[in-house]
Tab-separated table of C-alpha atoms and ligand atoms in Angstrom:
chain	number	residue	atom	x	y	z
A	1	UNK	CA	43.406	180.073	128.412
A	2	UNK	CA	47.333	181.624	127.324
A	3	UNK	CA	48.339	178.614	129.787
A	4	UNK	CA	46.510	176.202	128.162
A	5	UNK	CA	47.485	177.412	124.863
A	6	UNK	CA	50.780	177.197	125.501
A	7	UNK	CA	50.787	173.640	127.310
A	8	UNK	CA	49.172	172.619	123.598
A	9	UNK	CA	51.995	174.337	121.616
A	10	UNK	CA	54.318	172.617	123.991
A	11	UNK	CA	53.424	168.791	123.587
A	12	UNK	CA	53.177	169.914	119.965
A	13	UNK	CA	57.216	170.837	119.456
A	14	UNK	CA	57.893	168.158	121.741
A	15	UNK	CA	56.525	165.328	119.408
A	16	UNK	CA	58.084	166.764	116.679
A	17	UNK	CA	61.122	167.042	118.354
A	18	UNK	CA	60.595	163.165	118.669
A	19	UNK	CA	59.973	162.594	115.331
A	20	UNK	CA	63.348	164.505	114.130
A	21	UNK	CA	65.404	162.290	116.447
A	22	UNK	CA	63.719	159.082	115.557
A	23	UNK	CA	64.266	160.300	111.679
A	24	UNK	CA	67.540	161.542	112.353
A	25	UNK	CA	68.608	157.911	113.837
A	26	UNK	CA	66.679	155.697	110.896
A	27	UNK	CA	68.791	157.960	108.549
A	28	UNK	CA	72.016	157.223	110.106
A	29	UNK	CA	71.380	153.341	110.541
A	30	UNK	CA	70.662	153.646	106.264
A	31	UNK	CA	73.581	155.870	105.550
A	32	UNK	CA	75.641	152.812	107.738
A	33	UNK	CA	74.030	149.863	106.396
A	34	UNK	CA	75.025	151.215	102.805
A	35	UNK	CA	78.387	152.543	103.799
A	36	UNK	CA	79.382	148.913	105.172
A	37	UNK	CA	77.604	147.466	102.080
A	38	UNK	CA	79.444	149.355	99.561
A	39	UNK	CA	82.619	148.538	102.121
A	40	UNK	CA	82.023	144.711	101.074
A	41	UNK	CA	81.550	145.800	97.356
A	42	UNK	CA	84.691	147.523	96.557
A	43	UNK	CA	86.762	145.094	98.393
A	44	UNK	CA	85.322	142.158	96.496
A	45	UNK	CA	85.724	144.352	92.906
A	46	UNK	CA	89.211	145.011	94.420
A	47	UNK	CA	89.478	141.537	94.818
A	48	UNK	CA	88.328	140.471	91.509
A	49	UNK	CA	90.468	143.265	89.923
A	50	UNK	CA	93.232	141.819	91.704
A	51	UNK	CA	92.523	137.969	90.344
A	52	UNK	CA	92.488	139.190	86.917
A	53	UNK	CA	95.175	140.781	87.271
A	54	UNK	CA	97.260	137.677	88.218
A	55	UNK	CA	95.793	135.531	85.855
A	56	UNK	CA	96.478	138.297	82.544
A	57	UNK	CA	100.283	139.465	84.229
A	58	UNK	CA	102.228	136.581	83.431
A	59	UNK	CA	101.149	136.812	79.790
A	60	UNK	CA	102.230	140.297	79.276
A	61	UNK	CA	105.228	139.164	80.410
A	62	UNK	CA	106.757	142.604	81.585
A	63	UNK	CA	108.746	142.590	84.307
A	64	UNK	CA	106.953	144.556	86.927
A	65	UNK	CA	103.408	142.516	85.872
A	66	UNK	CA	105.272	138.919	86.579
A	67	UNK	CA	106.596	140.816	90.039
A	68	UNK	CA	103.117	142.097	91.498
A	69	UNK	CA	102.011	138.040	89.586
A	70	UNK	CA	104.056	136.227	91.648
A	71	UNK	CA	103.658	138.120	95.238
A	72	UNK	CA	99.849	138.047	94.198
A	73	UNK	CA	99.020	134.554	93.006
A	74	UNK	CA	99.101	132.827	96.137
A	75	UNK	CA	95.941	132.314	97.245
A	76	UNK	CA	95.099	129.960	94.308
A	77	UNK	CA	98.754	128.069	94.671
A	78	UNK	CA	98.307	127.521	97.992
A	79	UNK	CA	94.484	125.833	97.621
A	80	UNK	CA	95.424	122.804	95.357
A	81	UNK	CA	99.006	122.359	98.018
A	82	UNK	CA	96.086	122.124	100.903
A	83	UNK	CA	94.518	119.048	98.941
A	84	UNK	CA	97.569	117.600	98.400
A	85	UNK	CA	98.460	117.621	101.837
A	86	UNK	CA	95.520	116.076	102.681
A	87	UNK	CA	96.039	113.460	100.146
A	88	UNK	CA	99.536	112.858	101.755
A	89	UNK	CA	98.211	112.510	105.326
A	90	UNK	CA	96.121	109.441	104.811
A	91	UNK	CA	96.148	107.223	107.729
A	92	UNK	CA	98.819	104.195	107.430
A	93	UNK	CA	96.801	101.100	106.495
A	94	UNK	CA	95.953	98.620	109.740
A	95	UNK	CA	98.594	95.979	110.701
A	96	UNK	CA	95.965	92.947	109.398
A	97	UNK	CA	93.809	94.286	106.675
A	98	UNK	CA	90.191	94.296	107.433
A	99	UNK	CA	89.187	93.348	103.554
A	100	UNK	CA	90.773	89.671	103.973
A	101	UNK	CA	88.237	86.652	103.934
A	102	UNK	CA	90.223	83.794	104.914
A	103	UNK	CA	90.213	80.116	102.731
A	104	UNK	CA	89.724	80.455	99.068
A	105	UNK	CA	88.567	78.170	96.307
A	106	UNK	CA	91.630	78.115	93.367
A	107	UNK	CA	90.922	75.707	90.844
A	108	UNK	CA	92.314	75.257	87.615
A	109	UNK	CA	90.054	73.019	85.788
A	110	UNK	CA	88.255	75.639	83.462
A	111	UNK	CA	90.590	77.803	80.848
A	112	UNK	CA	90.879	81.773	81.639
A	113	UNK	CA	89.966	84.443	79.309
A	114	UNK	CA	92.245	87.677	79.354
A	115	UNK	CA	88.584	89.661	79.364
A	116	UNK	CA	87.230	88.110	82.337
A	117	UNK	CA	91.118	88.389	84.284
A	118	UNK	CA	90.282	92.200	83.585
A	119	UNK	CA	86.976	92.329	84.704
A	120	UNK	CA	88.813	90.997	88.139
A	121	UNK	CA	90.854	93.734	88.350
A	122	UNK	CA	89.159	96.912	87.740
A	123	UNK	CA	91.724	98.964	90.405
A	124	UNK	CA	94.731	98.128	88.484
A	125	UNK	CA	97.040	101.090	86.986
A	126	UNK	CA	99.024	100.105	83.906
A	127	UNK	CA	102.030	97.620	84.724
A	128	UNK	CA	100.591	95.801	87.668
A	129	UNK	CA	100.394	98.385	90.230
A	130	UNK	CA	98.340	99.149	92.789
A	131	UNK	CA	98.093	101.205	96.057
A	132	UNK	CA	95.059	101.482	98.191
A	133	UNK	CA	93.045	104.692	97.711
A	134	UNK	CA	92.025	104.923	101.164
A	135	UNK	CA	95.113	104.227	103.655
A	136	UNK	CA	98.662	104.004	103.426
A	137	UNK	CA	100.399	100.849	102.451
A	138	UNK	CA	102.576	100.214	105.116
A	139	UNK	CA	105.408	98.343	102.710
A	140	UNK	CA	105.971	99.206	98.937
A	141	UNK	CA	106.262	95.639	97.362
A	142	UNK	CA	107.678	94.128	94.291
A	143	UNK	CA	106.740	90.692	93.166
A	144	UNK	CA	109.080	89.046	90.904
A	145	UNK	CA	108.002	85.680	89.127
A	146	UNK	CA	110.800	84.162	87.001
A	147	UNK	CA	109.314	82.770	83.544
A	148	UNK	CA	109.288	81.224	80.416
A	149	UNK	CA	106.432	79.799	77.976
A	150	UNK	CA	104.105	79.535	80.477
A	151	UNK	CA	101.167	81.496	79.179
A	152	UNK	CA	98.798	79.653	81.028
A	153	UNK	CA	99.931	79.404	84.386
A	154	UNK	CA	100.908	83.141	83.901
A	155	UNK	CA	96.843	83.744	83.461
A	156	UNK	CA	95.833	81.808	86.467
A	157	UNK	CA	98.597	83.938	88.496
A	158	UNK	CA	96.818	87.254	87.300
A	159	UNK	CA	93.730	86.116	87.478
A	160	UNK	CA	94.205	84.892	91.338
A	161	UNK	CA	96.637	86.894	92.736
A	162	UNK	CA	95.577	90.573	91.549
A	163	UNK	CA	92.274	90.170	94.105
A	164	UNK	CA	94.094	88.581	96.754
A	165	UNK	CA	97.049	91.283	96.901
A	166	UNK	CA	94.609	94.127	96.521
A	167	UNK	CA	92.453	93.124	99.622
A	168	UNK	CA	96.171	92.881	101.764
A	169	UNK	CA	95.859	96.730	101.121
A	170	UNK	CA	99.747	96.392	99.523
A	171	UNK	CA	101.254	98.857	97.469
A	172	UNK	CA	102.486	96.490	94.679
A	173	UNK	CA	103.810	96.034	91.061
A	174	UNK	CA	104.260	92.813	89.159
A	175	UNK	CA	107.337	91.981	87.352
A	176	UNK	CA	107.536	88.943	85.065
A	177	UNK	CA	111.155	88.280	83.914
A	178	UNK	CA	111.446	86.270	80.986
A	179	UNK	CA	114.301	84.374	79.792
A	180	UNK	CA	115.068	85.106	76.145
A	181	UNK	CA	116.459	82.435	73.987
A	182	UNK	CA	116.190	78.731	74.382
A	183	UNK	CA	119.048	78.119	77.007
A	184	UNK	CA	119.240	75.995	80.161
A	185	UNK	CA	116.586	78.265	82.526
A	186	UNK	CA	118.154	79.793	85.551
A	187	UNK	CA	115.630	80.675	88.088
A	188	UNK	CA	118.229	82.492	90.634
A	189	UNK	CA	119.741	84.704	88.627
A	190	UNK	CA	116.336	86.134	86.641
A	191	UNK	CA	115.022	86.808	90.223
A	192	UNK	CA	118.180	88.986	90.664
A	193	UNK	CA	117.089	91.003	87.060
A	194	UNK	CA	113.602	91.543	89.081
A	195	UNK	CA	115.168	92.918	91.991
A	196	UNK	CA	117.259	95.175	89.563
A	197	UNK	CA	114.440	96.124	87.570
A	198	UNK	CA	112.112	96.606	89.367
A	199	UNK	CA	113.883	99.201	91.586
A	200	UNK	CA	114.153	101.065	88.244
A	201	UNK	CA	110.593	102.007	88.518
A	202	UNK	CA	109.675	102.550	92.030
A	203	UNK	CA	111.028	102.735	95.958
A	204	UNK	CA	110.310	99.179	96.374
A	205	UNK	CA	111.354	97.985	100.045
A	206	UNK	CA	110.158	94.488	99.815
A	207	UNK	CA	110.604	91.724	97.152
A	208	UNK	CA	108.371	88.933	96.904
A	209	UNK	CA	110.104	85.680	94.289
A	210	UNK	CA	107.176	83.529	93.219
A	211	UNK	CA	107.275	80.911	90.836
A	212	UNK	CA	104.151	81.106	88.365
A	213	UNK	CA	102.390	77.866	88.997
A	214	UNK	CA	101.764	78.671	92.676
A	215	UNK	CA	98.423	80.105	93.808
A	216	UNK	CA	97.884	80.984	97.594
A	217	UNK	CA	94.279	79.339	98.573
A	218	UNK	CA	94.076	81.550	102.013
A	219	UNK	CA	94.324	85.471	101.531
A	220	UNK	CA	95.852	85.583	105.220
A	221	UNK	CA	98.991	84.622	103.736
A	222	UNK	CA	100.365	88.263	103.369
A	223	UNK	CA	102.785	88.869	100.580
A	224	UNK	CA	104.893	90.990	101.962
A	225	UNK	CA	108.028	91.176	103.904
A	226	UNK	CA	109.103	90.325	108.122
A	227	UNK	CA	111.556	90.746	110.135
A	228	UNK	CA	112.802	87.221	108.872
A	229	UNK	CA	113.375	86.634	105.168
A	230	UNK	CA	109.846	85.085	104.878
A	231	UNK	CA	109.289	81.012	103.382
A	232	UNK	CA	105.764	81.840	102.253
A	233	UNK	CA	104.565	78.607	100.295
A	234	UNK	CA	104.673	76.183	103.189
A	235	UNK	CA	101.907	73.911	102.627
A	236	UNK	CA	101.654	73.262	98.945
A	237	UNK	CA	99.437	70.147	97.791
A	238	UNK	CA	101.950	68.614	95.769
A	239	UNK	CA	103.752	67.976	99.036
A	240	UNK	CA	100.714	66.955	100.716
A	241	UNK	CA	99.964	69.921	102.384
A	242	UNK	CA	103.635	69.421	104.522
A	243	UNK	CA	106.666	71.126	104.314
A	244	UNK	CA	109.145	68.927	102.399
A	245	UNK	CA	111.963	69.380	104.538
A	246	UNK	CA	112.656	72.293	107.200
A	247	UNK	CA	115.412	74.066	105.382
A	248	UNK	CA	113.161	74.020	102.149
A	249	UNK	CA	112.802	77.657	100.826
A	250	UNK	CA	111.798	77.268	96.841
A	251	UNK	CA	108.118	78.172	95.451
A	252	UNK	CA	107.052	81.870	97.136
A	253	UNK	CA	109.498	83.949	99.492
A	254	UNK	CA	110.023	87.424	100.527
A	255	UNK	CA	112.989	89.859	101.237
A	256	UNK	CA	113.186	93.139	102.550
A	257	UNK	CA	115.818	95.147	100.339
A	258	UNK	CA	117.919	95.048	103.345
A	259	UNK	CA	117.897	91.124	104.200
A	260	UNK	CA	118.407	90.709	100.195
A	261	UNK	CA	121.354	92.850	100.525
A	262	UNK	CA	122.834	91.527	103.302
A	263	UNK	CA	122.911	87.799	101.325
A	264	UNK	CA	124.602	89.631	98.310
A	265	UNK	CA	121.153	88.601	96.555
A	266	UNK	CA	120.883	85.346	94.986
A	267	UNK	CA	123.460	83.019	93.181
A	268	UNK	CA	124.096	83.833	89.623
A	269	UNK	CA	125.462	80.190	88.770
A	270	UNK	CA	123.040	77.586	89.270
A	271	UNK	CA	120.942	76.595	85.632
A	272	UNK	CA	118.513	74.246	85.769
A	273	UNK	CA	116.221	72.868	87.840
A	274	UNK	CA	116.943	72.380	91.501
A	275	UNK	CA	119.482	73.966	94.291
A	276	UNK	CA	119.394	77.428	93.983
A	277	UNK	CA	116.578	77.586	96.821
A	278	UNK	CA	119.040	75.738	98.967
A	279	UNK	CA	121.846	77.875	98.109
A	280	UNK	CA	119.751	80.936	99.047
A	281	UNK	CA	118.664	79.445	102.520
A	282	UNK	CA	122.562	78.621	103.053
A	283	UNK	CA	123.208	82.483	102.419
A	284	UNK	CA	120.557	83.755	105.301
A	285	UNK	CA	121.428	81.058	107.637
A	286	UNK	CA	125.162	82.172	107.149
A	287	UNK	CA	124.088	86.032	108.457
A	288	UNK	CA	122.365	84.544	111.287
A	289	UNK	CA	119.004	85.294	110.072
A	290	UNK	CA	116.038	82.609	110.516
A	291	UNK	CA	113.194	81.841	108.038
A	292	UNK	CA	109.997	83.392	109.014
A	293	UNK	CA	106.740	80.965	108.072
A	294	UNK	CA	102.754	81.527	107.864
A	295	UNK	CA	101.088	78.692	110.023
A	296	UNK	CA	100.351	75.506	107.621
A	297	UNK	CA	96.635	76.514	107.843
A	298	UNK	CA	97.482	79.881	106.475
A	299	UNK	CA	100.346	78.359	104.343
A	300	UNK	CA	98.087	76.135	102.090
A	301	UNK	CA	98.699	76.732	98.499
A	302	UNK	CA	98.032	74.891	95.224
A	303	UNK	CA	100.347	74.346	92.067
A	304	UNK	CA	99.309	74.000	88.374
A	305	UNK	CA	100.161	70.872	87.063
A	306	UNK	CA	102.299	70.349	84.568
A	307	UNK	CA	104.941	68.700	82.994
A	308	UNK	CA	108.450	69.757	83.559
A	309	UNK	CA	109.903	71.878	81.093
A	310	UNK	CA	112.154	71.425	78.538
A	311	UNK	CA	115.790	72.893	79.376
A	312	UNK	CA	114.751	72.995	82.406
A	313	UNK	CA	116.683	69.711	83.585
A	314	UNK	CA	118.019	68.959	87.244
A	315	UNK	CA	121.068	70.644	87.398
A	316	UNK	CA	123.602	67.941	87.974
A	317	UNK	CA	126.253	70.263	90.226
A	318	UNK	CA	123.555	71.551	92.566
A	319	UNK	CA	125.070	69.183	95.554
A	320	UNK	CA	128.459	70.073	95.452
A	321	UNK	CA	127.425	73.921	94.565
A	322	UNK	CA	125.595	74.100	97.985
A	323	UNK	CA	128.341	72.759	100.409
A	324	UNK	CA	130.387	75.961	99.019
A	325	UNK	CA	127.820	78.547	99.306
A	326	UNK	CA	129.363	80.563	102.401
A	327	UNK	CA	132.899	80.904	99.791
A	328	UNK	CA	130.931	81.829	97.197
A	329	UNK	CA	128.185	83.880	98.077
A	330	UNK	CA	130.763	87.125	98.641
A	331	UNK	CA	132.166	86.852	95.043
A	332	UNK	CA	128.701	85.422	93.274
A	333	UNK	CA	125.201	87.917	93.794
A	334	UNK	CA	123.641	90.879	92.514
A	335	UNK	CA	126.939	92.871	93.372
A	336	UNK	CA	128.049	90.352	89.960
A	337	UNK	CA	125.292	90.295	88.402
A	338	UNK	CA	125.351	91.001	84.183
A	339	UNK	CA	122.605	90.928	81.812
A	340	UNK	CA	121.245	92.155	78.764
A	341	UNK	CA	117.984	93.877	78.483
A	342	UNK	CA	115.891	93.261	75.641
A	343	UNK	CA	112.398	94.731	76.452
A	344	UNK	CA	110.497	96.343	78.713
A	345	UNK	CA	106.717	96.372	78.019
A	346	UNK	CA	104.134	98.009	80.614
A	347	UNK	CA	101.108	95.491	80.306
A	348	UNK	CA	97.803	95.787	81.867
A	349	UNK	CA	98.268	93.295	84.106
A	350	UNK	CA	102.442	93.262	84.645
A	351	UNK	CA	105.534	94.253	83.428
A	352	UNK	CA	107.265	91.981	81.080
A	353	UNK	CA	110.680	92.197	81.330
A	354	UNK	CA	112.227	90.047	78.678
A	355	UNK	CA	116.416	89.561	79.243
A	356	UNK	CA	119.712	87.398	77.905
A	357	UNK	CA	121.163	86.138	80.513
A	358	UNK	CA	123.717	84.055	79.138
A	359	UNK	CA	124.363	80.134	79.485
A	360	UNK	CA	126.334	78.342	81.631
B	401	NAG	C1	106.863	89.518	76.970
B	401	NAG	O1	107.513	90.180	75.925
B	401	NAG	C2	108.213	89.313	75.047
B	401	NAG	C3	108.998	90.181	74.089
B	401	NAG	O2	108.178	91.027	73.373
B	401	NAG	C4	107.240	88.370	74.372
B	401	NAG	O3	107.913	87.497	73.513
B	401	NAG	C5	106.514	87.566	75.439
B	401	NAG	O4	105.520	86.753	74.859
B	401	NAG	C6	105.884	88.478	76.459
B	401	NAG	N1	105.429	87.666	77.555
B	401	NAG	C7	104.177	87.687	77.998
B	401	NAG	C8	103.866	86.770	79.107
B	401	NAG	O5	103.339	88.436	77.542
């Protein structure tokens, strides 16, 4: 019986003995879940003390607050320099854009309202400019068109052009120089002002001259700048479609700020209508350079007709100005060029640059 008795006290303790450790252990695991818990707690409250803290100790303005501010705040300063990086490191755009469509329809038989050149060009930032939101333009370019009273033309340009140069994924701004004051137009030396000006605003590294009445009708034709000073209106209709001549280099062309530079720009001297394109084809071909040309396919563009402009009449010295170009293209160029500036105004759709540029 005492055995027995025993054996039954026995199991007994040893259960409870079981039940002690088992409670022993579940208390411990609690005691560490809160204990890490409250861990997690204080550092956050820590942390939030610490925030608030930053945020208040540039206000109190003492100098040990702005100190422990400083060394402090730069968690948040460094979030918003992680976007911008990110920003920064967009891919370059591709060589050929894959937004271009090929042949276009340009027709000017229907009159353009400023509303619906707008409603074309919903991308645009004040001035002009533009820069794909997605890539990274791979050249920065200006476009200069040389102007006076053309209204018109000017909205047919816009209305066109804004499209077209946006799906080339360029990085662009639009400068329209305007010749104040009713003297004999010079073409040359307002593209010179553009150059000028337009560097004023922005890192531009290529320079597209366009006259206002011509309208690309194939989107292929880039606007931008080669390796070659670029002859960009090769095919225009009024020539049948045909270059006029293989020197010919008048209507759209491009420059990269260094070929520009190397020609000393463009002639300063040459008012009215006619020889400055030759002049300017005489300057490159005297630094060895070559024009660079779309295909005639590509090349096809279309010009507003109109009637040519008053003071605007064919300059009568062109012929003997061009046999003299290589003496006169050290002395006569942007490195001489003077004008007055009379405004500046930052359109929706350009920048209107209106300048005296003397007479002859
Ligand atoms: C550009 O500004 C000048 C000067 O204010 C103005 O006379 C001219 O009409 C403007 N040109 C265009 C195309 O808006």
């Amino acid at each position: 019986m005492a055995a027995a008795d025993s054996s039954v006290k026995f199991s007994v303790l040893h259960r409870t003995c079981k039940l002690l450790v088992l409670l022993c252990f579940l208390h411990i695991s609690v005691t560490l879940v809160f204990y890490v818990r409250s861990l997690d707690t204080t550092s956050a409250f820590l942390h939030h003390l610490h925030q608030h803290n930053t945020t208040t100790a540039p206000a109190t303005g003492n100098g040990t607050g702005t100190g422990t501010g400083t060394g402090r705040s730069k968690p948040p300063v460094d979030v918003p320099k992680e976007e911008g990086e990110k920003k920064k490191g967009l891919d370059k755009c591709p060589e050929t854009s894959p937004l271009l469509v090929g042949p276009l329809r340009v027709d000017f038989s229907s009159p353009l309202s400023l509303e619906l050149i707008k409603e074309n060009n919903g991308q645009l930032e004040p001035g002009g400019r533009y820069k794909p939101k997605d890539c990274e333009a791979l050249q920065k370019v200006a476009i200069i068109i040389p102007f006076r009273k053309r209204e018109e033309h000017l909205k047919y340009w816009l209305y066109y052009l804004h499209p077209i140069l946006q799906r080339q994924q360029l990085d662009y701004g639009v400068y329209v120089i305007n010749q104040d004051g009713d003297e004999i137009f010079n073409r040359a030396k307002l593209l010179n002002v553009g150059y000028t000006e337009a560097l004023k605003d922005y890192d531009y590294d290529c320079f597209v001259f366009s006259d206002v009445d011509l309208i690309p009708m194939d989107d292929r034709n880039t606007y931008k700048c080669f390796s070659q000073p670029r002859h960009l209106s090769v095919s225009m209709d009024k020539f049948g479609f045909r270059l006029p001549y293989k020197q010919y280099f008048g209507g759209v062309s491009s420059m990269s700020k260094q070929q520009f530079l190397t020609i000393n720009g463009f002639p300063n001297n040459y008012w009215g209508w006619g020889g400055e394109d030759d002049d300017i084809y005489n300057r490159l071909a005297s630094k060895g350079m070559s024009i660079s040309r779309p295909t005639g396919e590509v090349g096809r563009c279309r010009m507003i007709r109109h009637d040519r402009d008053r003071k605007n009449e064919p300059n009568p010295q062109r012929f003997d100005r061009i046999s003299h170009t290589r003496d006169t293209m050290t002395k006569d160029g942007i490195k001489s060029l003077s004008y007055q500036l009379v405004s500046r105004l930052t359109m929706d759709l350009f920048t209107n640059i209106t300048v005296d540029i003397g007479r002859p």
